[in-house]
mmCIF file of C-alpha atoms in Angstrom:
data_model
loop_
_atom_site.group_PDB
_atom_site.id
_atom_site.type_symbol
_atom_site.label_atom_id
_atom_site.label_comp_id
_atom_site.label_asym_id
_atom_site.label_seq_id
_atom_site.Cartn_x
_atom_site.Cartn_y
_atom_site.Cartn_z
ATOM 1 C CA UNK P 1000 0.565 -33.061 -40.729
ATOM 2 C CA UNK P 1001 -0.649 -36.553 -40.020
ATOM 3 C CA UNK P 1002 -1.506 -37.454 -36.436
ATOM 4 C CA UNK P 1003 -1.719 -41.185 -36.874
ATOM 5 C CA UNK P 1004 0.580 -43.675 -38.478
ATOM 6 C CA UNK P 1005 -0.636 -47.097 -39.519
ATOM 7 C CA UNK P 1006 1.428 -50.211 -39.529
ATOM 8 C CA UNK P 1007 1.973 -52.101 -41.729
ATOM 9 C CA UNK P 1008 1.740 -49.894 -44.799
ATOM 10 C CA UNK P 1009 0.638 -52.897 -46.834
ATOM 11 C CA UNK P 1010 -0.680 -56.329 -45.906
ATOM 12 C CA UNK P 1011 -1.406 -59.316 -48.134
ATOM 13 C CA UNK P 1012 -3.283 -62.299 -46.714
ATOM 14 C CA UNK P 1013 -5.269 -65.309 -47.879
ATOM 15 C CA UNK P 1014 -9.042 -65.298 -47.711
ATOM 16 C CA UNK P 1015 -10.185 -66.691 -44.376
ATOM 17 C CA UNK P 1016 -7.160 -65.424 -42.455
ATOM 18 C CA UNK P 1017 -7.309 -62.625 -39.917
ATOM 19 C CA UNK P 1018 -5.888 -59.178 -40.665
ATOM 20 C CA UNK P 1019 -4.450 -56.934 -37.975
ATOM 21 C CA UNK P 1020 -3.611 -53.291 -38.531
ATOM 22 C CA UNK P 1021 -2.073 -50.964 -36.001
ATOM 23 C CA UNK P 1022 -2.297 -47.233 -35.517
ATOM 24 C CA UNK P 1023 -0.167 -44.949 -33.384
ATOM 25 C CA UNK P 1024 -0.924 -41.334 -32.631
ATOM 26 C CA UNK P 1025 0.839 -38.450 -30.952
ATOM 27 C CA UNK P 1026 -1.454 -36.371 -28.754
ATOM 28 C CA UNK P 1027 -4.287 -37.034 -26.320
ATOM 29 C CA UNK P 1028 -7.555 -37.798 -28.038
ATOM 30 C CA UNK P 1029 -11.286 -37.763 -27.486
ATOM 31 C CA UNK P 1030 -11.968 -40.725 -29.718
ATOM 32 C CA UNK P 1031 -10.396 -42.818 -32.457
ATOM 33 C CA UNK P 1032 -12.192 -43.975 -35.574
ATOM 34 C CA UNK P 1033 -11.400 -46.450 -38.318
ATOM 35 C CA UNK P 1034 -12.387 -45.902 -41.929
ATOM 36 C CA UNK P 1035 -12.177 -47.977 -45.050
ATOM 37 C CA UNK P 1036 -11.578 -46.734 -48.599
ATOM 38 C CA UNK P 1037 -12.011 -48.656 -51.814
ATOM 39 C CA UNK P 1038 -9.899 -47.516 -54.726
ATOM 40 C CA UNK P 1039 -11.130 -44.246 -56.224
ATOM 41 C CA UNK P 1040 -13.943 -43.860 -53.718
ATOM 42 C CA UNK P 1041 -14.645 -41.916 -50.561
ATOM 43 C CA UNK P 1042 -14.018 -43.226 -47.069
ATOM 44 C CA UNK P 1043 -16.582 -45.242 -45.164
ATOM 45 C CA UNK P 1044 -16.806 -45.185 -41.375
ATOM 46 C CA UNK P 1045 -16.291 -48.585 -39.750
ATOM 47 C CA UNK P 1046 -16.111 -48.171 -35.994
ATOM 48 C CA UNK P 1047 -15.433 -45.620 -33.260
ATOM 49 C CA UNK P 1048 -13.805 -46.175 -29.893
ATOM 50 C CA UNK P 1049 -13.830 -43.527 -27.201
ATOM 51 C CA UNK P 1050 -10.815 -42.663 -25.085
ATOM 52 C CA UNK P 1051 -12.343 -44.316 -22.009
ATOM 53 C CA UNK P 1052 -12.961 -47.607 -23.836
ATOM 54 C CA UNK P 1053 -10.409 -50.379 -24.292
ATOM 55 C CA UNK P 1054 -12.096 -52.705 -26.759
ATOM 56 C CA UNK P 1055 -15.044 -52.661 -29.115
ATOM 57 C CA UNK P 1056 -16.595 -55.157 -31.514
ATOM 58 C CA UNK P 1057 -18.727 -54.780 -34.616
ATOM 59 C CA UNK P 1058 -19.420 -57.873 -36.667
ATOM 60 C CA UNK P 1059 -16.050 -59.217 -37.870
ATOM 61 C CA UNK P 1060 -14.256 -56.107 -36.595
ATOM 62 C CA UNK P 1061 -12.492 -55.792 -33.266
ATOM 63 C CA UNK P 1062 -10.834 -52.565 -32.212
ATOM 64 C CA UNK P 1063 -8.598 -52.028 -29.208
ATOM 65 C CA UNK P 1064 -7.294 -48.788 -27.772
ATOM 66 C CA UNK P 1065 -4.351 -48.288 -25.429
ATOM 67 C CA UNK P 1066 -4.200 -44.632 -24.470
ATOM 68 C CA UNK P 1067 -1.049 -45.130 -22.385
ATOM 69 C CA UNK P 1068 0.783 -46.282 -25.502
ATOM 70 C CA UNK P 1069 -1.203 -43.995 -27.805
ATOM 71 C CA UNK P 1070 -2.028 -46.902 -30.062
ATOM 72 C CA UNK P 1071 -4.972 -48.780 -31.509
ATOM 73 C CA UNK P 1072 -5.416 -51.947 -33.487
ATOM 74 C CA UNK P 1073 -8.072 -53.101 -35.932
ATOM 75 C CA UNK P 1074 -8.630 -56.831 -36.356
ATOM 76 C CA UNK P 1075 -10.680 -58.175 -39.231
ATOM 77 C CA UNK P 1076 -11.522 -61.815 -38.668
ATOM 78 C CA UNK P 1077 -12.218 -64.400 -41.370
ATOM 79 C CA UNK P 1078 -11.238 -61.999 -44.128
ATOM 80 C CA UNK P 1079 -12.953 -61.992 -47.516
ATOM 81 C CA UNK P 1080 -11.753 -60.808 -50.913
ATOM 82 C CA UNK P 1081 -14.257 -57.958 -50.610
ATOM 83 C CA UNK P 1082 -12.297 -56.651 -47.591
ATOM 84 C CA UNK P 1083 -9.545 -55.573 -49.994
ATOM 85 C CA UNK P 1084 -9.229 -51.820 -49.415
ATOM 86 C CA UNK P 1085 -7.188 -49.193 -47.604
ATOM 87 C CA UNK P 1086 -7.859 -48.751 -43.911
ATOM 88 C CA UNK P 1087 -7.260 -45.525 -42.030
ATOM 89 C CA UNK P 1088 -7.359 -44.571 -38.403
ATOM 90 C CA UNK P 1089 -8.481 -41.076 -37.516
ATOM 91 C CA UNK P 1090 -8.287 -39.190 -34.271
ATOM 92 C CA UNK P 1091 -10.178 -36.282 -32.847
ATOM 93 C CA UNK P 1092 -8.501 -34.170 -30.214
ATOM 94 C CA UNK P 1093 -10.433 -32.557 -27.378
ATOM 95 C CA UNK P 1094 -9.679 -29.080 -28.663
ATOM 96 C CA UNK P 1095 -10.854 -29.599 -32.216
ATOM 97 C CA UNK P 1096 -13.729 -30.862 -34.327
ATOM 98 C CA UNK P 1097 -11.528 -32.034 -37.160
ATOM 99 C CA UNK P 1098 -10.551 -35.636 -37.733
ATOM 100 C CA UNK P 1099 -6.895 -36.215 -38.498
ATOM 101 C CA UNK P 1100 -6.155 -39.289 -40.582
ATOM 102 C CA UNK P 1101 -3.161 -41.557 -40.680
ATOM 103 C CA UNK P 1102 -1.408 -42.713 -43.823
ATOM 104 C CA UNK P 1103 -3.326 -45.975 -44.045
ATOM 105 C CA UNK P 1104 -2.794 -49.703 -44.433
ATOM 106 C CA UNK P 1105 -3.450 -51.188 -47.853
ATOM 107 C CA UNK P 1106 -4.988 -54.623 -47.374
ATOM 108 C CA UNK P 1107 -5.081 -57.221 -50.130
ATOM 109 C CA UNK P 1108 -7.118 -60.358 -49.477
ATOM 110 C CA UNK P 1109 -6.284 -63.045 -52.001
ATOM 111 C CA UNK P 1110 -9.150 -65.383 -52.955
ATOM 112 C CA UNK Y 267 -30.196 -40.974 -47.394
ATOM 113 C CA UNK Y 268 -28.835 -39.827 -50.730
ATOM 114 C CA UNK Y 269 -25.299 -39.508 -49.413
ATOM 115 C CA UNK Y 270 -22.734 -36.777 -49.942
ATOM 116 C CA UNK Y 271 -22.532 -35.659 -53.552
ATOM 117 C CA UNK Y 272 -19.491 -34.061 -55.160
ATOM 118 C CA UNK Y 273 -19.207 -32.485 -58.584
ATOM 119 C CA UNK Y 274 -17.461 -32.797 -60.873
ATOM 120 C CA UNK Y 275 -15.969 -36.255 -60.403
ATOM 121 C CA UNK Y 276 -12.968 -35.374 -62.495
ATOM 122 C CA UNK Y 277 -11.426 -32.058 -63.491
ATOM 123 C CA UNK Y 278 -8.458 -31.517 -65.777
ATOM 124 C CA UNK Y 279 -7.145 -27.988 -65.957
ATOM 125 C CA UNK Y 280 -4.092 -26.131 -67.115
ATOM 126 C CA UNK Y 281 -1.682 -24.573 -64.682
ATOM 127 C CA UNK Y 282 -2.744 -21.067 -63.765
ATOM 128 C CA UNK Y 283 -6.466 -21.627 -64.259
ATOM 129 C CA UNK Y 284 -9.068 -21.349 -61.493
ATOM 130 C CA UNK Y 285 -11.249 -24.307 -60.562
ATOM 131 C CA UNK Y 286 -14.306 -24.669 -58.350
ATOM 132 C CA UNK Y 287 -15.706 -27.829 -56.816
ATOM 133 C CA UNK Y 288 -19.103 -28.337 -55.269
ATOM 134 C CA UNK Y 289 -20.201 -30.504 -52.360
ATOM 135 C CA UNK Y 290 -23.791 -31.292 -51.389
ATOM 136 C CA UNK Y 291 -23.805 -32.820 -47.900
ATOM 137 C CA UNK Y 292 -26.458 -35.040 -46.382
ATOM 138 C CA UNK Y 293 -29.361 -32.674 -45.806
ATOM 139 C CA UNK Y 294 -29.621 -32.818 -42.013
ATOM 140 C CA UNK Y 295 -25.853 -32.593 -41.444
ATOM 141 C CA UNK Y 296 -24.694 -29.246 -40.111
ATOM 142 C CA UNK Y 297 -20.959 -30.018 -40.207
ATOM 143 C CA UNK Y 298 -19.024 -30.044 -43.461
ATOM 144 C CA UNK Y 299 -15.367 -30.840 -44.053
ATOM 145 C CA UNK Y 300 -12.985 -30.594 -46.987
ATOM 146 C CA UNK Y 301 -9.972 -32.882 -47.248
ATOM 147 C CA UNK Y 302 -7.271 -33.398 -49.859
ATOM 148 C CA UNK Y 303 -5.772 -36.786 -50.591
ATOM 149 C CA UNK Y 304 -2.769 -37.663 -52.725
ATOM 150 C CA UNK Y 305 -1.923 -41.141 -53.948
ATOM 151 C CA UNK Y 306 -0.926 -43.517 -51.193
ATOM 152 C CA UNK Y 307 -1.610 -41.023 -48.418
ATOM 153 C CA UNK Y 308 -4.403 -40.429 -45.954
ATOM 154 C CA UNK Y 309 -6.811 -37.525 -46.279
ATOM 155 C CA UNK Y 310 -5.311 -34.192 -45.225
ATOM 156 C CA UNK Y 311 -7.629 -31.739 -43.470
ATOM 157 C CA UNK Y 312 -8.283 -28.475 -45.305
ATOM 158 C CA UNK Y 313 -11.231 -26.772 -43.622
ATOM 159 C CA UNK Y 314 -14.382 -27.261 -41.541
ATOM 160 C CA UNK Y 315 -17.786 -25.568 -41.429
ATOM 161 C CA UNK Y 316 -20.435 -25.618 -38.738
ATOM 162 C CA UNK Y 317 -23.541 -24.499 -40.629
ATOM 163 C CA UNK Y 318 -22.339 -21.462 -42.629
ATOM 164 C CA UNK Y 319 -19.442 -20.579 -40.314
ATOM 165 C CA UNK Y 320 -15.937 -21.632 -41.293
ATOM 166 C CA UNK Y 321 -14.513 -22.603 -37.900
ATOM 167 C CA UNK Y 322 -11.203 -24.227 -38.750
ATOM 168 C CA UNK Y 323 -8.802 -23.856 -41.614
ATOM 169 C CA UNK Y 324 -5.537 -25.691 -42.112
ATOM 170 C CA UNK Y 325 -2.399 -23.595 -41.934
ATOM 171 C CA UNK Y 326 -1.251 -25.609 -44.923
ATOM 172 C CA UNK Y 327 -3.974 -23.998 -46.992
ATOM 173 C CA UNK Y 328 -2.528 -21.218 -49.067
ATOM 174 C CA UNK Y 329 -4.321 -18.014 -49.965
ATOM 175 C CA UNK Y 330 -5.137 -19.558 -53.331
ATOM 176 C CA UNK Y 331 -7.697 -21.811 -51.665
ATOM 177 C CA UNK Y 332 -11.063 -20.569 -50.492
ATOM 178 C CA UNK Y 333 -14.160 -22.383 -49.330
ATOM 179 C CA UNK Y 334 -17.687 -21.173 -48.740
ATOM 180 C CA UNK Y 335 -20.926 -22.539 -47.384
ATOM 181 C CA UNK Y 336 -23.203 -19.555 -47.870
ATOM 182 C CA UNK Y 337 -26.517 -20.944 -46.656
ATOM 183 C CA UNK Y 338 -25.255 -23.719 -44.475
ATOM 184 C CA UNK Y 339 -26.130 -26.307 -47.079
ATOM 185 C CA UNK Y 340 -23.887 -26.943 -50.098
ATOM 186 C CA UNK Y 341 -20.260 -25.841 -50.124
ATOM 187 C CA UNK Y 342 -17.782 -24.792 -52.784
ATOM 188 C CA UNK Y 343 -14.009 -25.059 -52.783
ATOM 189 C CA UNK Y 344 -12.149 -22.769 -55.174
ATOM 190 C CA UNK Y 345 -8.508 -23.003 -56.122
ATOM 191 C CA UNK Y 346 -7.074 -19.985 -57.871
ATOM 192 C CA UNK Y 347 -4.013 -20.021 -60.129
ATOM 193 C CA UNK Y 348 -3.706 -23.786 -59.957
ATOM 194 C CA UNK Y 349 -0.295 -25.400 -59.716
ATOM 195 C CA UNK Y 350 0.766 -28.939 -60.586
ATOM 196 C CA UNK Y 351 1.152 -29.652 -56.881
ATOM 197 C CA UNK Y 352 -2.575 -29.098 -56.455
ATOM 198 C CA UNK Y 353 -3.262 -32.342 -58.341
ATOM 199 C CA UNK Y 354 -5.054 -34.575 -55.856
ATOM 200 C CA UNK Y 355 -8.407 -36.013 -54.851
ATOM 201 C CA UNK Y 356 -10.528 -33.439 -53.021
ATOM 202 C CA UNK Y 357 -12.916 -35.079 -50.590
ATOM 203 C CA UNK Y 358 -15.936 -33.576 -48.894
ATOM 204 C CA UNK Y 359 -17.517 -35.055 -45.792
ATOM 205 C CA UNK Y 360 -20.443 -34.153 -43.571
ATOM 206 C CA UNK Y 361 -21.709 -35.120 -40.148
ATOM 207 C CA UNK Y 362 -24.220 -34.218 -37.482
ATOM 208 C CA UNK Y 363 -23.213 -32.429 -34.310
ATOM 209 C CA UNK Y 364 -21.640 -34.603 -31.645
ATOM 210 C CA UNK Y 365 -18.123 -35.588 -30.665
ATOM 211 C CA UNK Y 366 -18.613 -39.164 -31.794
ATOM 212 C CA UNK Y 367 -20.363 -38.381 -35.055
ATOM 213 C CA UNK Y 368 -18.795 -40.268 -37.938
ATOM 214 C CA UNK Y 369 -17.952 -38.477 -41.157
ATOM 215 C CA UNK Y 370 -19.855 -39.398 -44.295
ATOM 216 C CA UNK Y 371 -17.655 -38.909 -47.340
ATOM 217 C CA UNK Y 372 -18.461 -38.197 -50.943
ATOM 218 C CA UNK Y 373 -16.571 -39.961 -53.716
ATOM 219 C CA UNK Y 374 -14.378 -36.941 -54.288
ATOM 220 C CA UNK Y 375 -13.307 -34.731 -57.161
ATOM 221 C CA UNK Y 376 -10.071 -35.783 -58.809
ATOM 222 C CA UNK Y 377 -8.119 -32.749 -59.990
ATOM 223 C CA UNK Y 378 -5.341 -33.018 -62.538
ATOM 224 C CA UNK Y 379 -3.317 -29.893 -63.264
ATOM 225 C CA UNK Y 380 -1.297 -30.105 -66.477
#
């Protein structure tokens, strides 16, 4: 079963605009990670935020985490056509080593 | 860093046949994961190895599925008596030890059962 659910399921924006994706999860976590997947390829790790952190930045990426609401958001600023991909959040619970992935947001950046 | 390698990239088989996939993780990674992904969905956890020990296995995994990592290096995933519902992308990932260690994924094996 999926732990996380991303919202929206699909997002279409113009190049240069910002893209925001949200993730909600069900149980307490140790950390939350975001991954990106290009069509037909494996997933690539983008950024990790620990349960005691509220915000983290990496280049054009900004991730927030609200453990009281069990939610996270991923912001991609100044989007590029090459950002077109599916984005997944993944959570790791304290009691497990496995990462549980959400259903993903499919992002289309129009040139 | 040669990355995680999966073979074959594509496999077409008839219902009822057995198939085996191979995963070669990044050499210094002691953790290895198998996931299954269907179209439009996120990866679904199948099983996890720490070195050669299989430490977690999804309850969704039927007895037809078995995975091994005999020497703590490469891993194989076998599906016996394949069914059409087994058609999916099978992804392998590896990582080093550590709660914050990111997973490094291979490009997957796409299985089509006809």
